[in-house]
Amino acid sequence: MNKAVEGLVSQVLACQKACQICFDACLKEDHVAMMAECIRTDRECADICGLVVDFAYRESNLFPALVAVCARACEVCATECEQHDHDHCQQCAKACRECEAACKAFLAA
């Protein structure tokens, strides 16, 4: 695995972790129903991040396509999390924006 892929994997793993933390914390909020979309986007983004990492290690030809999907999932998740004042949502949004930027930079290189 080259350095560019290693750097991207590191960013994707950080995003996956933030999404999983947010997902779990949202489930513990008093008004879980209000957090349904946040929970859904957290889960989807974390799952896609996991696929990106798996496909990176496999050196799959589909890796670039998954990186593009990951950028989009991060954008969607960040947009949702930015609407909530909870610290876990704000941290997740930040990680997603950073991952989105890393994915786009990787694809542009």
Short mmCIF file of C-alpha atoms in Angstrom, two decimals:
data_model
loop_
_atom_site.label_atom_id
_atom_site.label_comp_id
_atom_site.label_asym_id
_atom_site.label_seq_id
_atom_site.Cartn_x
_atom_site.Cartn_y
_atom_site.Cartn_z
CA MET A 1 0.00 0.00 0.00
CA ASN A 2 1.45 3.37 -0.97
CA LYS A 3 1.77 6.41 1.32
CA ALA A 4 -1.22 8.22 -0.23
CA VAL A 5 -3.49 5.26 0.44
CA GLU A 6 -2.08 4.83 3.95
CA GLY A 7 -2.79 8.48 4.73
CA LEU A 8 -6.32 8.21 3.41
CA VAL A 9 -6.96 5.01 5.39
CA SER A 10 -5.88 6.79 8.57
CA GLN A 11 -8.35 9.61 7.91
CA VAL A 12 -11.14 7.17 7.02
CA LEU A 13 -10.57 5.18 10.21
CA ALA A 14 -10.82 8.37 12.29
CA CYS A 15 -14.09 9.21 10.57
CA GLN A 16 -15.45 5.71 11.09
CA LYS A 17 -14.66 5.95 14.81
CA ALA A 18 -16.33 9.36 15.14
CA CYS A 19 -19.44 8.09 13.35
CA GLN A 20 -19.64 5.05 15.60
CA ILE A 21 -19.28 7.19 18.72
CA CYS A 22 -21.97 9.58 17.47
CA PHE A 23 -24.27 6.72 16.52
CA ASP A 24 -24.01 5.19 19.98
CA ALA A 25 -24.40 8.53 21.75
CA CYS A 26 -27.45 9.46 19.67
CA LEU A 27 -29.14 6.24 20.77
CA LYS A 28 -28.73 7.40 24.38
CA GLU A 29 -30.26 10.85 23.83
CA ASP A 30 -33.56 11.64 25.55
CA HIS A 31 -35.35 12.29 22.27
CA VAL A 32 -34.03 9.44 20.12
CA ALA A 33 -36.76 9.93 17.51
CA MET A 34 -35.36 13.39 16.76
CA MET A 35 -31.98 11.78 16.14
CA ALA A 36 -33.20 9.12 13.69
CA GLU A 37 -31.69 10.72 10.58
CA CYS A 38 -28.42 11.38 12.39
CA ILE A 39 -28.29 7.77 13.53
CA ARG A 40 -28.96 6.54 9.99
CA THR A 41 -26.30 8.73 8.39
CA ASP A 42 -23.77 7.85 11.11
CA ARG A 43 -24.32 4.16 10.48
CA GLU A 44 -24.13 4.47 6.70
CA CYS A 45 -20.98 6.58 6.82
CA ALA A 46 -19.28 4.23 9.30
CA ASP A 47 -20.17 1.22 7.14
CA ILE A 48 -18.82 2.85 3.98
CA CYS A 49 -15.64 3.89 5.78
CA GLY A 50 -15.17 0.26 6.79
CA LEU A 51 -15.54 -0.84 3.18
CA VAL A 52 -12.99 1.73 2.04
CA VAL A 53 -10.46 0.38 4.52
CA ASP A 54 -11.17 -3.23 3.53
CA PHE A 55 -10.83 -2.48 -0.18
CA ALA A 56 -7.65 -0.48 0.39
CA TYR A 57 -6.01 -3.47 2.06
CA ARG A 58 -7.18 -5.71 -0.79
CA GLU A 59 -5.77 -3.23 -3.32
CA SER A 60 -9.07 -3.57 -5.14
CA ASN A 61 -9.68 -1.94 -8.50
CA LEU A 62 -12.97 -0.73 -7.01
CA PHE A 63 -11.15 1.28 -4.35
CA PRO A 64 -11.39 4.65 -6.16
CA ALA A 65 -15.13 4.20 -6.70
CA LEU A 66 -15.61 3.49 -2.99
CA VAL A 67 -13.53 6.53 -2.08
CA ALA A 68 -15.92 8.64 -4.16
CA VAL A 69 -18.92 7.10 -2.39
CA CYS A 70 -17.20 7.69 0.94
CA ALA A 71 -16.75 11.38 0.14
CA ARG A 72 -20.48 11.64 -0.54
CA ALA A 73 -21.44 9.69 2.60
CA CYS A 74 -19.20 11.95 4.67
CA GLU A 75 -20.80 15.04 3.16
CA VAL A 76 -24.31 13.76 3.93
CA CYS A 77 -23.39 12.73 7.47
CA ALA A 78 -21.61 16.00 8.22
CA THR A 79 -24.54 18.04 6.94
CA GLU A 80 -26.89 16.12 9.23
CA CYS A 81 -24.63 16.22 12.30
CA GLU A 82 -24.00 19.95 11.89
CA GLN A 83 -27.70 20.52 12.60
CA HIS A 84 -27.36 19.15 16.16
CA ASP A 85 -25.71 20.91 19.09
CA HIS A 86 -24.54 17.74 20.83
CA ASP A 87 -20.77 17.56 21.18
CA HIS A 88 -20.67 14.07 19.67
CA CYS A 89 -22.54 15.34 16.60
CA GLN A 90 -20.19 18.29 16.21
CA GLN A 91 -17.14 16.05 16.55
CA CYS A 92 -18.59 13.65 14.00
CA ALA A 93 -19.33 16.47 11.57
CA LYS A 94 -15.74 17.69 11.87
CA ALA A 95 -14.31 14.20 11.25
CA CYS A 96 -16.65 13.71 8.30
CA ARG A 97 -15.66 17.03 6.72
CA GLU A 98 -11.99 16.15 7.12
CA CYS A 99 -12.54 12.70 5.62
CA GLU A 100 -14.60 14.15 2.76
CA ALA A 101 -11.75 16.55 1.95
CA ALA A 102 -9.17 13.74 2.16
CA CYS A 103 -11.22 11.53 -0.17
CA LYS A 104 -11.63 14.33 -2.70
CA ALA A 105 -7.93 15.21 -2.54
CA PHE A 106 -6.99 11.55 -3.03
CA LEU A 107 -9.24 11.28 -6.09
CA ALA A 108 -7.89 14.53 -7.55
CA ALA A 109 -4.24 13.40 -7.25
#
